[in-house]
Amino acid sequence: MTAACTSYYEIPIETPIRPKLDVSAFQRVLVAGFISGGTDDVDGNLETTRLLRSQLRTKSEMRVIDTDVLPLMDVAAESRAPGDTAAESDAVPPGTIREDADLEPYEHVFADVEYWKRIGEEYQQPLIVTGTVMFAPQARSGIVQRDQEVYDSFGRRRVVPVRTYMERKGFVLKPRFIFIDGRTGTVLHSENFREEILYNANQTSPALSSYFELMDRLIPSFLSTLSSQKIKGTRILLQ
């Protein structure tokens, strides 16, 4: 009888998540650009810059600075120490970055304090967002499990797991977001992400649409670095 008189109430709740980086000292944010590679079908530099600026305009209290993306590969090439023939031989030309190792000869640009300090002075000392973006095709084959409908002799339907060999292809997205203090030129925070998407081998998906699908998965984590986010859920109360 007691159980029969019990009432259930579903209460919506929001759980705040504190940001990983304190940006209260900054009124402006500059998404400066990225060193990118992996495929020629998507310009990871321009697309990532545009997307992050768009997201920050609507979901950040900082003013987003609109300007041309910085030529980071050229800057990295110019900032090598004179006579550093090893670095010159390791660097691959722009547009031919295909693997993670191809990024390494250029990554010293993010530690160039004087360069980033000059950029900060030019744009009134904002928070600077930069880094690397690798977006590349990938193929994978192996045994996968999928659900299959089967019917017995009486026409009753069941769903059973079936293991089959499949060849799949898709894309992998590996951005590294670096946050730099425009007042001092020093790195405040750096974070790596990885997302992938795979399709059946006979399914065709445009590279750009796959890129945006993967970025949609990463954007909440990127935003949580800069501002508090809320996770929505429900709780059941008994009365």
C-alpha atoms as an extended CHARMM CRD file, in Angstrom:
* protein
*
       239  EXT
         1         1  MET       CA              0.0000000000        0.0000000000        0.0000000000  PROA      1               0.0000000000
         2         2  THR       CA              2.8790000000        2.3430000000        0.8200000000  PROA      2               0.0000000000
         3         3  ALA       CA              4.4370000000        1.6910000000       -2.5750000000  PROA      3               0.0000000000
         4         4  ALA       CA              1.1500000000        2.3780000000       -4.3090000000  PROA      4               0.0000000000
         5         5  CYS       CA              0.9090000000        5.8310000000       -2.7230000000  PROA      5               0.0000000000
         6         6  THR       CA              4.4520000000        6.8580000000       -3.6310000000  PROA      6               0.0000000000
         7         7  SER       CA              4.7350000000        9.6730000000       -6.1860000000  PROA      7               0.0000000000
         8         8  TYR       CA              7.7040000000       10.0690000000       -8.5170000000  PROA      8               0.0000000000
         9         9  TYR       CA              8.9470000000       13.4530000000       -9.6730000000  PROA      9               0.0000000000
        10        10  GLU       CA             11.5640000000       14.0060000000      -12.3490000000  PROA      10              0.0000000000
        11        11  ILE       CA             13.5450000000       17.1600000000      -11.5660000000  PROA      11              0.0000000000
        12        12  PRO       CA             15.8210000000       18.7820000000      -14.1950000000  PROA      12              0.0000000000
        13        13  ILE       CA             19.2490000000       19.7340000000      -12.8590000000  PROA      13              0.0000000000
        14        14  GLU       CA             22.3290000000       21.4990000000      -14.2130000000  PROA      14              0.0000000000
        15        15  THR       CA             25.8200000000       20.6640000000      -12.9740000000  PROA      15              0.0000000000
        16        16  PRO       CA             28.4250000000       23.4140000000      -13.5360000000  PROA      16              0.0000000000
        17        17  ILE       CA             31.9190000000       22.4690000000      -14.7030000000  PROA      17              0.0000000000
        18        18  ARG       CA             34.7130000000       24.8490000000      -13.8040000000  PROA      18              0.0000000000
        19        19  PRO       CA             36.9400000000       26.0280000000      -16.6880000000  PROA      19              0.0000000000
        20        20  LYS       CA             40.4500000000       24.6120000000      -16.9370000000  PROA      20              0.0000000000
        21        21  LEU       CA             41.9570000000       28.0340000000      -17.6350000000  PROA      21              0.0000000000
        22        22  ASP       CA             41.3470000000       31.3190000000      -15.8250000000  PROA      22              0.0000000000
        23        23  VAL       CA             40.7340000000       33.8890000000      -18.5670000000  PROA      23              0.0000000000
        24        24  SER       CA             39.2850000000       36.6270000000      -16.3640000000  PROA      24              0.0000000000
        25        25  ALA       CA             42.2850000000       38.8640000000      -17.1230000000  PROA      25              0.0000000000
        26        26  PHE       CA             41.4820000000       38.9430000000      -20.8620000000  PROA      26              0.0000000000
        27        27  GLN       CA             38.8440000000       41.0140000000      -22.6150000000  PROA      27              0.0000000000
        28        28  ARG       CA             39.7690000000       39.8550000000      -26.1310000000  PROA      28              0.0000000000
        29        29  VAL       CA             40.6070000000       36.5430000000      -27.7700000000  PROA      29              0.0000000000
        30        30  LEU       CA             42.5690000000       36.0560000000      -30.9860000000  PROA      30              0.0000000000
        31        31  VAL       CA             42.2900000000       32.7310000000      -32.8070000000  PROA      31              0.0000000000
        32        32  ALA       CA             45.5370000000       33.3020000000      -34.6550000000  PROA      32              0.0000000000
        33        33  GLY       CA             45.7040000000       30.2670000000      -36.9440000000  PROA      33              0.0000000000
        34        34  PHE       CA             47.1460000000       26.7680000000      -36.9970000000  PROA      34              0.0000000000
        35        35  ILE       CA             49.8420000000       24.6910000000      -38.6230000000  PROA      35              0.0000000000
        36        36  SER       CA             47.8180000000       22.0260000000      -40.3760000000  PROA      36              0.0000000000
        37        37  GLY       CA             48.1520000000       19.0120000000      -42.6380000000  PROA      37              0.0000000000
        38        38  GLY       CA             46.9280000000       15.5390000000      -43.4240000000  PROA      38              0.0000000000
        39        39  THR       CA             44.9470000000       16.0940000000      -46.6230000000  PROA      39              0.0000000000
        40        40  ASP       CA             44.5170000000       18.6910000000      -49.3550000000  PROA      40              0.0000000000
        41        41  ASP       CA             40.7180000000       18.2560000000      -49.3450000000  PROA      41              0.0000000000
        42        42  VAL       CA             40.2580000000       20.4050000000      -46.2200000000  PROA      42              0.0000000000
        43        43  ASP       CA             42.2350000000       23.4920000000      -45.1830000000  PROA      43              0.0000000000
        44        44  GLY       CA             42.5170000000       22.6720000000      -41.4920000000  PROA      44              0.0000000000
        45        45  ASN       CA             44.0360000000       26.0680000000      -40.7510000000  PROA      45              0.0000000000
        46        46  LEU       CA             41.2710000000       28.2280000000      -42.2120000000  PROA      46              0.0000000000
        47        47  GLU       CA             38.3470000000       25.9580000000      -41.3010000000  PROA      47              0.0000000000
        48        48  THR       CA             39.4270000000       25.5390000000      -37.6790000000  PROA      48              0.0000000000
        49        49  THR       CA             40.0850000000       29.2560000000      -37.2890000000  PROA      49              0.0000000000
        50        50  ARG       CA             36.6690000000       30.1820000000      -38.6920000000  PROA      50              0.0000000000
        51        51  LEU       CA             34.8480000000       27.5790000000      -36.6190000000  PROA      51              0.0000000000
        52        52  LEU       CA             36.4750000000       28.4970000000      -33.3060000000  PROA      52              0.0000000000
        53        53  ARG       CA             35.9180000000       32.2020000000      -33.8790000000  PROA      53              0.0000000000
        54        54  SER       CA             32.2420000000       31.5390000000      -34.6120000000  PROA      54              0.0000000000
        55        55  GLN       CA             31.8300000000       29.4520000000      -31.4630000000  PROA      55              0.0000000000
        56        56  LEU       CA             33.6110000000       31.9780000000      -29.2630000000  PROA      56              0.0000000000
        57        57  ARG       CA             31.4340000000       34.8440000000      -30.5320000000  PROA      57              0.0000000000
        58        58  THR       CA             28.3040000000       33.1750000000      -29.1690000000  PROA      58              0.0000000000
        59        59  LYS       CA             29.6690000000       31.2360000000      -26.1840000000  PROA      59              0.0000000000
        60        60  SER       CA             32.3800000000       33.4370000000      -24.7070000000  PROA      60              0.0000000000
        61        61  GLU       CA             32.2840000000       36.8010000000      -22.9780000000  PROA      61              0.0000000000
        62        62  MET       CA             35.5420000000       37.8430000000      -24.6230000000  PROA      62              0.0000000000
        63        63  ARG       CA             35.5490000000       39.9330000000      -27.7650000000  PROA      63              0.0000000000
        64        64  VAL       CA             36.6840000000       37.9090000000      -30.7690000000  PROA      64              0.0000000000
        65        65  ILE       CA             39.2680000000       39.6760000000      -32.9470000000  PROA      65              0.0000000000
        66        66  ASP       CA             38.6690000000       39.3450000000      -36.6930000000  PROA      66              0.0000000000
        67        67  THR       CA             41.8520000000       39.4100000000      -38.7580000000  PROA      67              0.0000000000
        68        68  ASP       CA             43.7390000000       37.3680000000      -41.3210000000  PROA      68              0.0000000000
        69        69  VAL       CA             45.2280000000       34.1000000000      -40.1030000000  PROA      69              0.0000000000
        70        70  LEU       CA             48.9210000000       34.2840000000      -39.2800000000  PROA      70              0.0000000000
        71        71  PRO       CA             51.3930000000       32.6100000000      -41.7060000000  PROA      71              0.0000000000
        72        72  LEU       CA             52.7790000000       30.3790000000      -38.9750000000  PROA      72              0.0000000000
        73        73  MET       CA             54.7100000000       28.0390000000      -41.2630000000  PROA      73              0.0000000000
        74        74  ASP       CA             56.5710000000       30.9810000000      -42.7610000000  PROA      74              0.0000000000
        75        75  VAL       CA             57.1830000000       32.4330000000      -39.3100000000  PROA      75              0.0000000000
        76        76  ALA       CA             58.5230000000       29.0890000000      -38.0920000000  PROA      76              0.0000000000
        77        77  ALA       CA             60.8560000000       28.8320000000      -41.0820000000  PROA      77              0.0000000000
        78        78  GLU       CA             62.1830000000       32.3570000000      -40.5380000000  PROA      78              0.0000000000
        79        79  SER       CA             62.6910000000       31.9010000000      -36.8070000000  PROA      79              0.0000000000
        80        80  ARG       CA             65.0630000000       28.9490000000      -37.1020000000  PROA      80              0.0000000000
        81        81  ALA       CA             68.5240000000       29.5770000000      -35.8120000000  PROA      81              0.0000000000
        82        82  PRO       CA             70.9550000000       30.6320000000      -38.5790000000  PROA      82              0.0000000000
        83        83  GLY       CA             72.8180000000       27.6310000000      -39.9380000000  PROA      83              0.0000000000
        84        84  ASP       CA             70.3680000000       25.1340000000      -38.4520000000  PROA      84              0.0000000000
        85        85  THR       CA             70.7100000000       22.8200000000      -41.4280000000  PROA      85              0.0000000000
        86        86  ALA       CA             69.2080000000       19.8680000000      -39.5340000000  PROA      86              0.0000000000
        87        87  ALA       CA             65.9350000000       21.7310000000      -39.0080000000  PROA      87              0.0000000000
        88        88  GLU       CA             65.8850000000       22.8770000000      -42.6100000000  PROA      88              0.0000000000
        89        89  SER       CA             66.3870000000       19.3600000000      -43.9110000000  PROA      89              0.0000000000
        90        90  ASP       CA             63.6640000000       17.9500000000      -41.6160000000  PROA      90              0.0000000000
        91        91  ALA       CA             61.0470000000       20.5430000000      -42.5540000000  PROA      91              0.0000000000
        92        92  VAL       CA             58.6350000000       19.6150000000      -45.2940000000  PROA      92              0.0000000000
        93        93  PRO       CA             57.2630000000       22.2450000000      -47.6840000000  PROA      93              0.0000000000
        94        94  PRO       CA             53.8400000000       23.7850000000      -46.9460000000  PROA      94              0.0000000000
        95        95  GLY       CA             51.0000000000       21.6420000000      -48.2550000000  PROA      95              0.0000000000
        96        96  THR       CA             52.9270000000       18.3850000000      -47.8760000000  PROA      96              0.0000000000
        97        97  ILE       CA             52.4360000000       17.7400000000      -44.1510000000  PROA      97              0.0000000000
        98        98  ARG       CA             50.9820000000       14.2520000000      -44.0410000000  PROA      98              0.0000000000
        99        99  GLU       CA             52.0630000000       12.7580000000      -40.6980000000  PROA      99              0.0000000000
       100       100  ASP       CA             52.5070000000       13.9350000000      -37.1180000000  PROA      100             0.0000000000
       101       101  ALA       CA             56.2890000000       13.8320000000      -37.5240000000  PROA      101             0.0000000000
       102       102  ASP       CA             56.0470000000       16.3980000000      -40.3250000000  PROA      102             0.0000000000
       103       103  LEU       CA             54.7870000000       18.9680000000      -37.7940000000  PROA      103             0.0000000000
       104       104  GLU       CA             57.7650000000       18.7260000000      -35.4650000000  PROA      104             0.0000000000
       105       105  PRO       CA             60.1630000000       21.0380000000      -37.3960000000  PROA      105             0.0000000000
       106       106  TYR       CA             57.5810000000       23.8410000000      -37.1160000000  PROA      106             0.0000000000
       107       107  GLU       CA             56.3940000000       23.4890000000      -33.5270000000  PROA      107             0.0000000000
       108       108  HSD       CA             59.1880000000       25.6310000000      -32.0810000000  PROA      108             0.0000000000
       109       109  VAL       CA             57.1920000000       28.6670000000      -33.2340000000  PROA      109             0.0000000000
       110       110  PHE       CA             54.7970000000       28.2090000000      -30.2940000000  PROA      110             0.0000000000
       111       111  ALA       CA             57.6590000000       28.7190000000      -27.8380000000  PROA      111             0.0000000000
       112       112  ASP       CA             58.8220000000       31.9400000000      -29.5330000000  PROA      112             0.0000000000
       113       113  VAL       CA             57.9660000000       34.2850000000      -26.6700000000  PROA      113             0.0000000000
       114       114  GLU       CA             59.1120000000       37.4710000000      -28.4150000000  PROA      114             0.0000000000
       115       115  TYR       CA             57.0150000000       36.7550000000      -31.5010000000  PROA      115             0.0000000000
       116       116  TRP       CA             53.8090000000       36.1480000000      -29.5440000000  PROA      116             0.0000000000
       117       117  LYS       CA             54.4680000000       39.1450000000      -27.3400000000  PROA      117             0.0000000000
       118       118  ARG       CA             54.6590000000       41.3270000000      -30.4540000000  PROA      118             0.0000000000
       119       119  ILE       CA             51.3960000000       39.8480000000      -31.7110000000  PROA      119             0.0000000000
       120       120  GLY       CA             49.8470000000       40.5500000000      -28.3200000000  PROA      120             0.0000000000
       121       121  GLU       CA             50.9620000000       44.1820000000      -28.4150000000  PROA      121             0.0000000000
       122       122  GLU       CA             49.4970000000       44.5830000000      -31.9050000000  PROA      122             0.0000000000
       123       123  TYR       CA             46.0760000000       43.3270000000      -30.8160000000  PROA      123             0.0000000000
       124       124  GLN       CA             45.8870000000       44.8860000000      -27.3220000000  PROA      124             0.0000000000
       125       125  GLN       CA             47.1540000000       41.8820000000      -25.3590000000  PROA      125             0.0000000000
       126       126  PRO       CA             44.4580000000       39.2670000000      -25.9790000000  PROA      126             0.0000000000
       127       127  LEU       CA             44.3310000000       35.6080000000      -25.1340000000  PROA      127             0.0000000000
       128       128  ILE       CA             45.8440000000       33.9080000000      -28.1980000000  PROA      128             0.0000000000
       129       129  VAL       CA             44.5930000000       30.5360000000      -29.4520000000  PROA      129             0.0000000000
       130       130  THR       CA             46.8020000000       28.6290000000      -31.8700000000  PROA      130             0.0000000000
       131       131  GLY       CA             48.2540000000       25.1270000000      -32.3300000000  PROA      131             0.0000000000
       132       132  THR       CA             48.2680000000       22.3200000000      -34.8620000000  PROA      132             0.0000000000
       133       133  VAL       CA             45.5300000000       20.4530000000      -36.7370000000  PROA      133             0.0000000000
       134       134  MET       CA             45.9650000000       17.0880000000      -38.4340000000  PROA      134             0.0000000000
       135       135  PHE       CA             42.9740000000       15.8710000000      -40.4470000000  PROA      135             0.0000000000
       136       136  ALA       CA             43.7940000000       12.8000000000      -42.4970000000  PROA      136             0.0000000000
       137       137  PRO       CA             42.0590000000        9.8890000000      -44.2430000000  PROA      137             0.0000000000
       138       138  GLN       CA             42.3930000000        6.4560000000      -42.7400000000  PROA      138             0.0000000000
       139       139  ALA       CA             41.3800000000        2.8880000000      -43.5750000000  PROA      139             0.0000000000
       140       140  ARG       CA             40.8620000000       -0.0150000000      -41.2370000000  PROA      140             0.0000000000
       141       141  SER       CA             39.7410000000       -3.6070000000      -41.6110000000  PROA      141             0.0000000000
       142       142  GLY       CA             38.8520000000       -6.3140000000      -39.1250000000  PROA      142             0.0000000000
       143       143  ILE       CA             36.0990000000       -8.1240000000      -37.2890000000  PROA      143             0.0000000000
       144       144  VAL       CA             33.2110000000       -5.9310000000      -36.1380000000  PROA      144             0.0000000000
       145       145  GLN       CA             30.0100000000       -6.7900000000      -34.2990000000  PROA      145             0.0000000000
       146       146  ARG       CA             26.6350000000       -5.6120000000      -35.5090000000  PROA      146             0.0000000000
       147       147  ASP       CA             23.0120000000       -6.4290000000      -34.7040000000  PROA      147             0.0000000000
       148       148  GLN       CA             21.0120000000       -8.4860000000      -37.1900000000  PROA      148             0.0000000000
       149       149  GLU       CA             17.3050000000       -9.2870000000      -37.2560000000  PROA      149             0.0000000000
       150       150  VAL       CA             16.3540000000      -12.9570000000      -37.4960000000  PROA      150             0.0000000000
       151       151  TYR       CA             12.9550000000      -14.7090000000      -37.5220000000  PROA      151             0.0000000000
       152       152  ASP       CA             12.1760000000      -18.1930000000      -36.2700000000  PROA      152             0.0000000000
       153       153  SER       CA              9.7790000000      -20.6820000000      -37.8700000000  PROA      153             0.0000000000
       154       154  PHE       CA              6.8270000000      -18.9790000000      -36.1230000000  PROA      154             0.0000000000
       155       155  GLY       CA              7.7230000000      -15.5560000000      -37.5110000000  PROA      155             0.0000000000
       156       156  ARG       CA              8.9540000000      -14.2270000000      -34.2050000000  PROA      156             0.0000000000
       157       157  ARG       CA             11.6020000000      -11.5280000000      -34.5290000000  PROA      157             0.0000000000
       158       158  ARG       CA             14.8740000000      -11.5120000000      -32.6270000000  PROA      158             0.0000000000
       159       159  VAL       CA             17.9510000000       -9.3180000000      -32.7650000000  PROA      159             0.0000000000
       160       160  VAL       CA             21.2120000000      -11.2150000000      -32.4510000000  PROA      160             0.0000000000
       161       161  PRO       CA             24.8310000000       -9.9820000000      -32.5370000000  PROA      161             0.0000000000
       162       162  VAL       CA             26.7560000000      -11.0580000000      -35.6090000000  PROA      162             0.0000000000
       163       163  ARG       CA             30.5200000000      -10.7910000000      -36.0550000000  PROA      163             0.0000000000
       164       164  THR       CA             31.6500000000      -10.0830000000      -39.6030000000  PROA      164             0.0000000000
       165       165  TYR       CA             34.8320000000       -8.9760000000      -41.3590000000  PROA      165             0.0000000000
       166       166  MET       CA             34.5430000000       -5.4460000000      -42.7400000000  PROA      166             0.0000000000
       167       167  GLU       CA             36.7480000000       -2.9610000000      -44.5290000000  PROA      167             0.0000000000
       168       168  ARG       CA             36.1060000000        0.5930000000      -43.4220000000  PROA      168             0.0000000000
       169       169  LYS       CA             37.4640000000        3.9800000000      -44.3130000000  PROA      169             0.0000000000
       170       170  GLY       CA             37.0850000000        7.4400000000      -42.8820000000  PROA      170             0.0000000000
       171       171  PHE       CA             39.0290000000       10.2530000000      -41.2660000000  PROA      171             0.0000000000
       172       172  VAL       CA             40.9340000000       11.0330000000      -38.0830000000  PROA      172             0.0000000000
       173       173  LEU       CA             41.1450000000       14.5170000000      -36.5610000000  PROA      173             0.0000000000
       174       174  LYS       CA             43.9580000000       15.3730000000      -34.1450000000  PROA      174             0.0000000000
       175       175  PRO       CA             44.0490000000       19.0220000000      -33.0600000000  PROA      175             0.0000000000
       176       176  ARG       CA             46.3600000000       20.4880000000      -30.4670000000  PROA      176             0.0000000000
       177       177  PHE       CA             45.0500000000       23.7250000000      -28.9830000000  PROA      177             0.0000000000
       178       178  ILE       CA             47.6440000000       26.0510000000      -27.4750000000  PROA      178             0.0000000000
       179       179  PHE       CA             46.6250000000       29.0590000000      -25.3610000000  PROA      179             0.0000000000
       180       180  ILE       CA             49.1560000000       31.8980000000      -25.1640000000  PROA      180             0.0000000000
       181       181  ASP       CA             49.1770000000       34.9740000000      -22.9320000000  PROA      181             0.0000000000
       182       182  GLY       CA             49.2840000000       37.9780000000      -25.2750000000  PROA      182             0.0000000000
       183       183  ARG       CA             50.7940000000       40.0950000000      -22.4840000000  PROA      183             0.0000000000
       184       184  THR       CA             53.8950000000       37.9600000000      -21.9650000000  PROA      184             0.0000000000
       185       185  GLY       CA             54.0320000000       35.6720000000      -25.0310000000  PROA      185             0.0000000000
       186       186  THR       CA             54.1860000000       32.5550000000      -22.8390000000  PROA      186             0.0000000000
       187       187  VAL       CA             52.1070000000       29.3920000000      -23.1790000000  PROA      187             0.0000000000
       188       188  LEU       CA             49.3580000000       29.1450000000      -20.5490000000  PROA      188             0.0000000000
       189       189  HSD       CA             47.8440000000       25.8060000000      -21.4780000000  PROA      189             0.0000000000
       190       190  SER       CA             48.0520000000       23.1380000000      -24.1700000000  PROA      190             0.0000000000
       191       191  GLU       CA             45.6790000000       20.2660000000      -24.8500000000  PROA      191             0.0000000000
       192       192  ASN       CA             45.5600000000       17.4390000000      -27.3890000000  PROA      192             0.0000000000
       193       193  PHE       CA             42.4170000000       15.8240000000      -28.7920000000  PROA      193             0.0000000000
       194       194  ARG       CA             41.7100000000       12.9070000000      -31.0850000000  PROA      194             0.0000000000
       195       195  GLU       CA             38.4910000000       11.8660000000      -32.8140000000  PROA      195             0.0000000000
       196       196  GLU       CA             37.8950000000        9.4830000000      -35.7040000000  PROA      196             0.0000000000
       197       197  ILE       CA             35.0030000000        8.4250000000      -37.8740000000  PROA      197             0.0000000000
       198       198  LEU       CA             34.7470000000        5.2990000000      -40.0200000000  PROA      198             0.0000000000
       199       199  TYR       CA             32.2930000000        4.3300000000      -42.7480000000  PROA      199             0.0000000000
       200       200  ASN       CA             31.6290000000        1.1990000000      -44.7570000000  PROA      200             0.0000000000
       201       201  ALA       CA             34.1120000000        0.9090000000      -47.6010000000  PROA      201             0.0000000000
       202       202  ASN       CA             31.3620000000        1.4140000000      -50.2040000000  PROA      202             0.0000000000
       203       203  GLN       CA             30.0270000000        4.5570000000      -48.4990000000  PROA      203             0.0000000000
       204       204  THR       CA             31.2220000000        7.9380000000      -49.7220000000  PROA      204             0.0000000000
       205       205  SER       CA             31.3710000000       10.9090000000      -47.3820000000  PROA      205             0.0000000000
       206       206  PRO       CA             32.8270000000       14.3180000000      -48.2900000000  PROA      206             0.0000000000
       207       207  ALA       CA             35.9420000000       15.1820000000      -46.3220000000  PROA      207             0.0000000000
       208       208  LEU       CA             34.6040000000       18.5810000000      -45.2490000000  PROA      208             0.0000000000
       209       209  SER       CA             31.3760000000       17.1720000000      -43.7780000000  PROA      209             0.0000000000
       210       210  SER       CA             33.3910000000       14.5680000000      -41.8530000000  PROA      210             0.0000000000
       211       211  TYR       CA             35.6850000000       17.3110000000      -40.5620000000  PROA      211             0.0000000000
       212       212  PHE       CA             32.7340000000       19.3090000000      -39.1820000000  PROA      212             0.0000000000
       213       213  GLU       CA             31.1820000000       16.2000000000      -37.6580000000  PROA      213             0.0000000000
       214       214  LEU       CA             34.3960000000       15.4520000000      -35.7910000000  PROA      214             0.0000000000
       215       215  MET       CA             34.8320000000       19.0750000000      -34.7140000000  PROA      215             0.0000000000
       216       216  ASP       CA             31.2960000000       19.0580000000      -33.2990000000  PROA      216             0.0000000000
       217       217  ARG       CA             32.4650000000       16.3690000000      -30.8770000000  PROA      217             0.0000000000
       218       218  LEU       CA             35.4830000000       18.4340000000      -29.8020000000  PROA      218             0.0000000000
       219       219  ILE       CA             33.9570000000       21.8940000000      -29.4630000000  PROA      219             0.0000000000
       220       220  PRO       CA             32.4170000000       21.3440000000      -25.9780000000  PROA      220             0.0000000000
       221       221  SER       CA             35.8100000000       20.2620000000      -24.6150000000  PROA      221             0.0000000000
       222       222  PHE       CA             37.4920000000       23.2500000000      -26.2430000000  PROA      222             0.0000000000
       223       223  LEU       CA             34.9450000000       25.6740000000      -24.7750000000  PROA      223             0.0000000000
       224       224  SER       CA             35.1930000000       24.0960000000      -21.3120000000  PROA      224             0.0000000000
       225       225  THR       CA             38.8370000000       25.1620000000      -21.2350000000  PROA      225             0.0000000000
       226       226  LEU       CA             37.8300000000       28.8330000000      -21.3690000000  PROA      226             0.0000000000
       227       227  SER       CA             34.4510000000       29.1240000000      -19.6740000000  PROA      227             0.0000000000
       228       228  SER       CA             32.2540000000       27.2520000000      -17.2480000000  PROA      228             0.0000000000
       229       229  GLN       CA             29.8460000000       24.8390000000      -18.8760000000  PROA      229             0.0000000000
       230       230  LYS       CA             26.7150000000       23.1490000000      -17.5720000000  PROA      230             0.0000000000
       231       231  ILE       CA             25.7780000000       19.5160000000      -17.9350000000  PROA      231             0.0000000000
       232       232  LYS       CA             22.0200000000       19.0080000000      -18.0040000000  PROA      232             0.0000000000
       233       233  GLY       CA             20.3850000000       15.9690000000      -16.4740000000  PROA      233             0.0000000000
       234       234  THR       CA             17.4950000000       14.8030000000      -14.2950000000  PROA      234             0.0000000000
       235       235  ARG       CA             16.9520000000       13.3430000000      -10.8520000000  PROA      235             0.0000000000
       236       236  ILE       CA             14.0400000000       11.2610000000       -9.6030000000  PROA      236             0.0000000000
       237       237  LEU       CA             12.4790000000       12.3710000000       -6.2990000000  PROA      237             0.0000000000
       238       238  LEU       CA             10.0520000000       10.2710000000       -4.2690000000  PROA      238             0.0000000000
       239       239  GLN       CA              7.2270000000       11.7380000000       -2.2740000000  PROA      239             0.0000000000
